[in-house]
XYZ file of C-alpha atoms in Angstrom:
576
model
C -25.534 23.403 -25.884
C -23.750 20.460 -25.285
C -25.645 17.869 -27.412
C -24.256 14.829 -25.958
C -26.505 15.604 -23.006
C -30.051 14.267 -23.470
C -31.115 16.494 -20.038
C -29.441 19.427 -18.185
C -30.740 19.911 -15.167
C -30.276 22.659 -12.648
C -31.031 22.217 -8.570
C -31.047 23.829 -5.378
C -31.871 22.929 -1.688
C -32.671 24.602 0.585
C -31.756 22.831 4.202
C -31.226 23.053 7.678
C -27.677 22.676 8.383
C -26.821 22.666 12.350
C -23.422 22.388 13.322
C -21.909 18.994 13.529
C -24.667 17.377 12.451
C -26.104 15.952 8.518
C -27.866 18.726 6.704
C -31.693 18.206 7.041
C -33.075 19.337 3.100
C -36.750 21.370 3.287
C -37.306 22.147 -0.168
C -35.914 20.725 -3.782
C -36.101 23.456 -6.932
C -35.088 22.318 -10.192
C -35.503 23.598 -13.770
C -34.610 21.068 -16.984
C -33.618 23.622 -19.199
C -34.602 21.151 -22.376
C -37.983 20.614 -21.863
C -38.494 23.749 -19.733
C -39.976 21.583 -16.755
C -40.053 22.673 -13.446
C -39.753 20.999 -10.219
C -40.730 22.350 -6.583
C -40.769 19.754 -3.987
C -41.513 20.631 -0.742
C -39.676 18.435 2.325
C -43.037 16.210 2.977
C -42.922 15.051 -0.876
C -39.094 14.011 -1.080
C -39.509 10.117 -2.477
C -36.980 7.569 -3.129
C -35.510 9.123 -6.123
C -35.404 12.659 -7.272
C -37.980 13.958 -9.431
C -36.127 14.345 -12.760
C -34.385 12.020 -15.086
C -31.028 10.690 -14.026
C -27.876 8.712 -15.685
C -24.898 9.604 -17.799
C -26.219 11.413 -20.080
C -28.298 13.988 -17.712
C -26.226 16.516 -16.667
C -26.747 17.949 -13.083
C -25.876 21.761 -12.452
C -25.459 23.140 -9.144
C -23.720 26.161 -7.875
C -21.679 24.721 -4.778
C -22.784 21.471 -5.675
C -21.508 19.396 -2.656
C -24.191 21.110 -0.393
C -26.799 19.714 -3.165
C -25.319 16.486 -3.195
C -25.015 16.362 0.812
C -28.747 16.649 0.374
C -29.008 13.548 -1.610
C -26.829 11.697 0.796
C -29.137 12.726 3.757
C -31.871 11.848 1.782
C -30.883 8.695 0.535
C -30.419 9.250 -3.242
C -28.422 7.756 -5.901
C -26.254 10.523 -6.876
C -26.015 11.805 -10.480
C -23.291 10.470 -12.658
C -22.626 14.161 -14.517
C -21.710 16.568 -12.210
C -21.324 20.451 -12.953
C -20.225 22.339 -10.769
C -20.104 26.725 -11.672
C -18.359 27.656 -8.509
C -15.663 25.535 -9.221
C -15.681 26.798 -12.815
C -15.924 30.163 -11.692
C -13.066 29.967 -9.054
C -10.894 28.152 -12.428
C -11.586 31.081 -14.753
C -10.778 33.428 -11.476
C -8.112 31.755 -9.578
C -5.334 34.251 -8.445
C -7.523 37.297 -9.803
C -9.726 39.788 -7.412
C -13.364 39.176 -7.495
C -14.765 41.993 -6.415
C -18.084 40.513 -4.946
C -16.344 37.248 -3.813
C -16.497 33.585 -5.137
C -20.395 33.156 -3.884
C -23.476 33.238 -6.281
C -23.200 36.867 -5.822
C -20.452 37.772 -6.600
C -20.063 35.253 -9.924
C -23.645 37.130 -11.452
C -21.548 40.318 -10.156
C -18.472 39.574 -12.289
C -20.467 38.933 -15.642
C -22.320 41.633 -15.137
C -25.657 39.378 -14.721
C -28.983 40.513 -12.521
C -28.497 39.386 -9.168
C -31.884 40.760 -7.873
C -33.226 38.131 -5.541
C -29.393 36.330 -4.703
C -28.519 39.574 -2.636
C -31.769 39.567 -0.646
C -31.539 35.707 0.192
C -28.862 36.189 3.232
C -31.814 36.344 5.927
C -33.849 33.735 4.795
C -30.485 31.331 4.422
C -29.599 32.075 8.129
C -33.125 30.875 9.163
C -33.533 28.092 7.611
C -29.706 27.092 8.004
C -30.449 27.609 12.424
C -33.582 25.684 11.931
C -35.301 28.930 12.991
C -37.499 29.546 10.028
C -40.828 27.845 11.306
C -43.471 30.407 11.943
C -41.007 33.454 10.006
C -41.712 32.226 6.225
C -44.117 29.607 4.448
C -43.557 27.158 2.326
C -44.518 29.087 -0.715
C -41.650 31.829 0.536
C -38.788 29.146 0.444
C -39.941 27.488 -2.747
C -39.764 31.176 -4.493
C -36.300 32.233 -2.576
C -34.908 28.476 -3.508
C -36.271 29.344 -7.212
C -34.804 32.461 -7.490
C -31.348 30.863 -7.217
C -32.273 28.434 -9.635
C -32.830 31.183 -11.811
C -29.746 32.440 -11.340
C -27.778 29.658 -11.874
C -29.038 29.764 -14.914
C -28.348 33.064 -15.730
C -24.824 32.057 -15.247
C -24.559 28.575 -17.193
C -25.737 30.715 -20.032
C -22.428 32.686 -20.068
C -20.007 30.487 -18.357
C -20.781 28.018 -21.618
C -18.703 28.898 -24.067
C -15.968 29.096 -21.363
C -16.013 25.425 -19.287
C -13.415 23.008 -20.124
C -16.243 20.016 -20.254
C -14.106 16.928 -19.784
C -12.546 18.067 -17.364
C -15.029 20.109 -15.555
C -17.186 16.713 -15.415
C -14.073 15.195 -13.196
C -13.972 18.416 -10.832
C -17.652 18.083 -10.018
C -17.093 14.532 -9.698
C -14.777 15.240 -6.390
C -18.184 16.914 -5.144
C -19.698 14.099 -4.556
C -16.604 12.872 -2.936
C -16.573 15.522 -0.430
C -20.591 15.470 -0.028
C -19.856 11.785 1.180
C -16.846 13.311 3.554
C -18.928 15.846 4.890
C -21.545 12.918 5.141
C -19.086 10.735 7.380
C -17.004 13.325 9.032
C -14.763 12.031 12.379
C -14.977 9.904 14.751
C -14.561 11.888 18.343
C -14.205 10.891 22.078
C -16.816 13.414 23.102
C -16.188 12.452 26.631
C -12.510 13.774 26.810
C -13.778 16.370 24.545
C -16.428 17.074 27.323
C -13.632 16.798 30.103
C -10.935 19.669 28.165
C -13.796 21.620 27.549
C -14.597 22.036 31.587
C -10.557 21.698 32.854
C -9.508 24.127 29.776
C -9.469 27.443 31.211
C -8.587 26.222 35.013
C -5.626 24.184 33.656
C -4.016 26.740 31.483
C -1.949 28.850 34.369
C -0.494 25.271 35.435
C 0.107 23.950 32.109
C 2.047 27.157 30.960
C 4.139 27.063 34.492
C 5.052 23.360 34.057
C 6.154 24.114 30.677
C 7.776 27.119 31.425
C 10.125 25.825 33.223
C 12.460 25.386 30.737
C 12.125 28.529 28.943
C 11.106 31.394 31.930
C 9.553 33.650 28.867
C 6.129 33.560 30.557
C 4.990 36.410 32.262
C 1.470 35.131 33.891
C -0.475 34.382 30.536
C 1.595 36.519 28.787
C 4.390 35.633 26.289
C 7.250 38.191 26.724
C 9.278 38.709 23.837
C 12.532 39.972 25.339
C 12.304 36.938 27.515
C 12.363 35.243 24.715
C 15.013 36.696 22.717
C 17.149 36.491 25.985
C 16.769 32.423 25.169
C 17.561 32.208 21.803
C 20.621 33.985 22.824
C 21.904 32.012 26.039
C 20.850 28.629 23.628
C 22.746 29.978 20.302
C 19.890 29.537 18.440
C 19.151 31.761 15.420
C 15.719 33.155 14.367
C 14.449 35.182 11.574
C 13.399 38.759 12.489
C 11.293 41.350 10.537
C 12.562 44.396 8.358
C 12.478 46.379 11.662
C 14.844 43.566 13.755
C 11.770 42.276 15.778
C 11.740 38.339 16.361
C 9.582 36.901 13.493
C 6.844 35.231 15.850
C 4.470 33.763 13.433
C 3.339 30.077 13.845
C 4.814 29.487 10.461
C 7.958 30.607 11.809
C 7.627 28.345 14.904
C 6.829 25.409 13.075
C 9.708 25.790 11.137
C 11.822 26.463 13.782
C 10.849 23.522 15.934
C 11.804 21.130 13.564
C 14.845 22.399 13.220
C 15.174 22.974 17.065
C 13.227 19.810 18.582
C 13.395 21.999 22.099
C 11.072 24.564 20.749
C 8.431 22.329 20.114
C 6.838 22.516 23.613
C 6.788 25.921 23.667
C 5.270 26.091 19.704
C 2.520 23.841 20.724
C 1.539 26.028 24.494
C 1.764 29.414 22.455
C -0.251 27.956 19.777
C -2.815 25.887 21.847
C -3.157 29.510 24.176
C -3.996 31.810 20.915
C -5.870 29.398 18.771
C -7.885 26.916 20.992
C -11.047 27.077 21.166
C -12.801 23.804 21.712
C -16.467 24.288 21.925
C -16.166 26.051 18.031
C -14.914 22.462 17.245
C -17.753 21.084 14.751
C -19.358 17.533 16.832
C -22.565 16.345 16.425
C -24.957 14.365 18.384
C -23.549 11.403 16.753
C -19.952 12.123 17.824
C -18.780 13.051 14.598
C -16.786 16.196 13.656
C -18.219 17.614 10.320
C -17.632 20.654 8.519
C -17.660 21.677 4.974
C -14.581 21.143 3.545
C -14.684 23.915 1.144
C -13.418 22.705 -1.944
C -11.147 24.677 -4.094
C -11.023 27.332 -2.164
C -7.302 27.856 -2.006
C -5.174 28.416 -5.327
C -3.682 25.244 -5.738
C -7.510 23.946 -5.360
C -6.992 22.307 -1.966
C -9.789 21.871 0.244
C -9.891 24.490 2.969
C -12.121 23.637 5.900
C -12.164 26.275 8.990
C -9.375 25.675 11.294
C -11.160 26.360 14.326
C -14.057 23.627 13.240
C -11.968 20.959 11.599
C -10.376 18.481 14.035
C -7.556 18.480 12.009
C -6.946 22.168 11.820
C -5.903 23.299 15.856
C -2.786 21.878 17.523
C -1.589 18.685 16.618
C -2.348 17.539 20.076
C -5.851 17.938 19.701
C -5.896 14.596 17.256
C -5.519 12.534 20.306
C -9.526 13.665 20.456
C -10.306 10.781 17.544
C -11.004 7.592 18.462
C -12.785 4.848 16.740
C -16.428 3.620 17.402
C -16.551 0.089 19.363
C -15.547 -2.661 16.504
C -14.209 0.206 14.073
C -10.818 1.199 13.229
C -9.645 4.333 11.324
C -6.737 4.646 9.371
C -4.151 7.701 8.195
C -3.329 6.586 4.418
C -1.230 9.283 3.054
C 1.153 9.665 0.408
C 5.209 9.145 1.007
C 7.198 12.141 -0.218
C 4.304 13.282 -2.310
C 5.390 16.636 -3.320
C 9.077 15.399 -4.199
C 7.596 12.135 -6.319
C 5.424 15.309 -8.056
C 8.523 16.589 -9.014
C 10.244 13.972 -9.725
C 7.488 12.161 -12.429
C 6.465 15.632 -14.240
C 9.959 17.133 -14.629
C 11.324 13.696 -15.722
C 14.377 14.230 -13.931
C 15.650 10.526 -13.732
C 17.954 11.518 -10.499
C 14.792 12.846 -8.907
C 12.490 9.930 -9.520
C 15.905 7.361 -8.741
C 15.773 9.156 -5.182
C 12.007 8.703 -4.579
C 11.990 5.276 -5.712
C 14.769 4.232 -3.459
C 11.879 4.932 -0.409
C 14.254 7.120 1.223
C 14.777 10.240 -0.833
C 16.887 11.936 1.661
C 19.572 9.753 2.043
C 20.137 9.093 -1.209
C 19.923 12.646 -2.656
C 22.969 12.814 0.340
C 25.043 9.931 -1.755
C 23.961 11.626 -4.643
C 25.839 14.782 -4.317
C 28.353 12.631 -3.102
C 28.213 14.641 0.599
C 28.185 10.724 2.468
C 29.323 7.557 1.094
C 27.399 5.025 -1.047
C 26.862 2.578 1.775
C 25.340 5.167 4.320
C 22.558 4.637 6.089
C 20.168 6.235 8.058
C 21.648 5.468 11.274
C 25.096 5.749 10.234
C 24.585 9.500 8.753
C 21.316 10.667 10.931
C 22.913 14.417 11.061
C 23.621 14.617 7.607
C 20.864 13.214 6.161
C 18.479 15.833 8.600
C 20.313 18.175 6.461
C 19.630 17.130 2.952
C 15.656 16.586 3.879
C 15.947 20.155 5.343
C 17.302 21.271 2.160
C 14.656 19.113 0.016
C 11.732 20.683 2.279
C 13.482 24.413 1.870
C 13.171 24.120 -2.145
C 9.841 22.736 -1.852
C 8.904 26.126 0.475
C 10.899 28.403 -2.403
C 13.804 28.958 0.625
C 16.701 30.824 -0.304
C 20.166 30.251 1.307
C 19.015 32.474 4.151
C 15.906 31.562 5.582
C 17.474 27.505 4.813
C 20.427 28.857 6.890
C 17.685 29.626 9.687
C 15.551 26.653 9.232
C 18.941 24.077 9.875
C 20.393 26.202 12.462
C 23.510 26.718 10.141
C 25.784 29.031 8.371
C 24.336 30.852 5.376
C 27.283 29.282 3.701
C 26.184 25.791 4.675
C 22.702 26.401 3.482
C 24.338 27.961 0.333
C 26.083 24.890 -0.743
C 23.135 22.693 0.237
C 21.180 24.266 -2.191
C 23.546 24.347 -4.740
C 24.225 20.528 -4.666
C 20.375 20.487 -5.505
C 20.477 22.125 -8.443
C 23.703 20.839 -9.298
C 21.932 17.016 -8.551
C 18.419 17.803 -10.038
C 19.221 19.646 -13.138
C 16.371 18.812 -15.184
C 14.047 19.537 -12.155
C 15.472 23.035 -11.593
C 15.353 23.486 -15.526
C 11.646 22.412 -15.403
C 10.949 24.218 -12.585
C 12.588 27.668 -14.196
C 10.384 27.147 -17.351
C 7.141 27.026 -15.473
C 8.121 30.418 -13.681
C 8.769 31.675 -17.551
C 5.494 30.309 -18.747
C 3.550 31.690 -16.008
C 4.909 35.340 -16.306
C 5.061 35.080 -19.890
C 1.790 33.809 -20.442
C -0.156 34.780 -17.421
C -0.773 31.386 -15.742
C -0.194 27.836 -14.882
C -2.665 25.088 -14.663
C -2.379 21.151 -13.761
C -2.632 18.106 -15.758
C -6.548 18.430 -15.686
C -6.581 22.090 -15.999
C -6.876 23.759 -12.472
C -5.695 27.513 -13.833
C -3.970 29.819 -11.593
C -3.696 33.468 -13.056
C -0.769 35.365 -12.583
C -2.311 38.847 -11.187
C -0.553 42.087 -9.519
C 0.431 40.103 -6.521
C 1.920 37.208 -8.113
C 4.543 35.552 -5.846
C 7.505 34.037 -8.365
C 7.714 31.041 -4.772
C 4.382 30.095 -5.329
C 4.125 29.998 -8.788
C 7.154 27.667 -8.447
C 5.611 25.354 -6.436
C 1.840 25.435 -7.981
C 2.953 22.358 -9.854
C 3.478 20.565 -7.309
C 0.992 21.504 -4.801
C -1.281 21.897 -7.312
C -0.841 18.379 -9.495
C -0.908 17.230 -5.621
C -4.613 18.478 -4.800
C -5.582 16.694 -8.544
C -4.355 13.295 -6.884
C -6.171 13.308 -3.626
C -9.319 14.912 -5.079
C -9.039 11.809 -7.657
C -8.192 9.242 -5.199
C -11.037 9.978 -3.123
C -13.797 9.793 -6.112
C -12.224 5.956 -6.749
C -12.265 5.013 -2.957
C -15.331 6.393 -2.331
C -17.133 4.913 -5.515
C -15.416 2.132 -4.022
C -17.232 1.985 -1.001
C -14.849 2.705 1.699
C -16.133 5.281 4.474
C -13.818 8.490 3.881
C -13.750 10.581 7.598
C -11.518 13.118 6.152
C -9.032 14.418 3.276
C -5.698 15.936 5.174
C -3.536 17.822 2.949
C -1.761 14.780 0.717
C -3.925 12.042 2.931
C -7.017 10.221 3.813
C -8.516 9.275 7.183
C -11.160 6.015 6.823
C -12.866 4.444 9.011
C -14.220 0.718 8.847
C -15.231 -2.018 10.782
C -12.675 -4.419 12.284
C -13.664 -7.429 9.824
C -13.589 -4.778 6.674
C -10.277 -2.803 7.902
C -7.570 -4.639 5.913
C -9.670 -4.783 2.842
C -10.602 -0.879 3.099
C -7.024 -0.364 3.617
C -5.988 -2.172 0.668
C -8.660 -0.546 -1.626
C -7.221 2.997 -0.635
C -3.989 2.645 -1.330
C -4.744 1.115 -4.783
C -7.219 4.105 -5.130
C -4.154 6.640 -4.322
C -1.470 4.339 -6.406
C -4.192 4.669 -9.559
C -4.916 8.235 -9.169
C -0.958 9.080 -8.701
C -0.321 6.836 -12.202
C -3.029 8.482 -13.518
C -1.574 12.759 -12.974
C 1.678 11.885 -13.273
C 1.526 9.582 -16.703
C 2.667 6.301 -15.222
C 4.663 7.145 -11.841
C 3.841 5.586 -8.947
C 3.360 6.716 -5.454
C 3.779 4.701 -2.469
C 1.734 5.376 0.337
C 2.105 4.660 4.430
C -0.356 3.365 6.836
C -1.130 4.285 10.274
C -3.596 2.402 11.978
C -5.887 2.586 14.857
C -7.948 0.286 16.749
C -10.786 0.925 19.117
C -10.242 1.396 21.732
C -6.998 2.935 21.274
C -7.288 6.553 19.646
C -5.616 7.806 17.249
C -2.422 10.285 18.217
C 0.047 12.591 15.674
C 3.628 11.601 17.655
C 4.045 15.685 17.401
C 1.426 16.366 19.785
C 1.754 13.290 22.170
C 3.651 15.198 24.643
C 1.385 17.921 24.970
C -1.704 15.635 24.903
C 0.331 13.497 28.194
C 0.513 17.184 30.007
C -2.978 18.069 30.098
C -4.348 14.855 30.505
C -1.971 14.544 33.493
C -2.778 18.172 34.506
C -6.634 17.118 33.939
C -6.666 14.250 35.788
C -5.174 15.609 38.926
C -7.412 18.507 39.023
C -10.458 15.983 38.509
C -8.583 14.063 41.823
C -8.563 16.913 43.961
C -12.397 17.936 43.476
C -12.766 14.035 44.482
C -11.240 15.058 47.850
C -12.639 18.042 48.239
C -16.253 16.652 48.045
């Protein structure tokens, strides 16, 4: 098996994992497959380096390796150079297909018909160790034995999966788990004082918040959102709204999000509904050091993107809550994102030169309008703002797989207008559409699609043609982000979190500009690597202490909440 590796080491840690905190390793078991050597290390025996060999000719193998690599970080060990994660490779083999027992180690063993004795008995022990309540309930020997059962299970799995693994690209995927462990170790800096204020006051100010925002809508009765009143509001303001087949309004958050973009007056109502239904401030995973840490759940989505818990991750709930992000004294945080990443990926991979020209212009939406002869060649963002917005929504709608009716609802225009926009897109970017059609045909005929680095989606019974069309952009975007994170972390940048097509970094003030440049260079290099030389540009948003990070979409809601908390605190001081 893979003779180019001198040694193959299977590794598993048991560790305490309190919410928001870094892992606290309890024990380690490792097997070296070539020699048959075995290592069982209790927490008081950890040294300055792993007890087994390391280096470029040693393969480190694990199931969900970011957990083990997080323990490496906690122990101050240098990360392994060659990483194979069997969780990722199992996900890659089954992505889009059913896995009856899930994607965990037990699920993989079951899928391949392997003995799962031991792995299935471990849940209660893992729970106790993770919560730090194992003391007095389990002996050192019992914990080491359970840990070794996992290593034995990983060995059984490796022997079956090895012939199926695309080794060069599997190592690239494993490399990302090292970067993921670094980001989970760092976490996002949080203003814990304001978080505590929110936690103390949130229930008390909800009624006031509803009353203040509902003044413009009159759709609430107490704390209840009344569908019939909202239907009346839409009719009075002539806002077309998507409906279910039954005729009832589609009130899903995704629909609200799309409609708020087309009709900004809806945005405060959407933020309020989202906050009332989803916001559980005590779920936000913040450690004693004020850092928001979560398991990034790498490769969990079909596109291969991270899928962290929405309730625990600061970028999961409503955007206004991101105002809690604040760099520590003497530091800054920087949000670095690719400009129109999906549009650029589509332009590059399809080889559509008109689309590439639009991307390189710096304003693909206005350039699209010019290419379609909808605005003069001398048009600017200010002179033709309305037209640009329509063409922008068309571009975004195409990326979401929208058809004329859904696009019409998004832009608040008759269906014929949406149909003409989509026709203009097809005529302007013919090569892109030929490539997109070919990708869909390939998926349906061959049963799969894959990225430039071999991340697959398999076409199961529930395959969605729109999702398959979008897969090359989404999944290659995920490849790009993973590679950029690897490069930046390896070059010494402190990445706090990856966010879809962006990263949030932190650095001391004196190093901020250097780390921004390093991050942007890494993102540019990653785009060139994935897109065969085509480079995507990046945008930067810098927040220096004592300022707080703020997403402009949530500014109004943040200010309202802070005002209400301030008024309540003032009243309490007067009473006291």
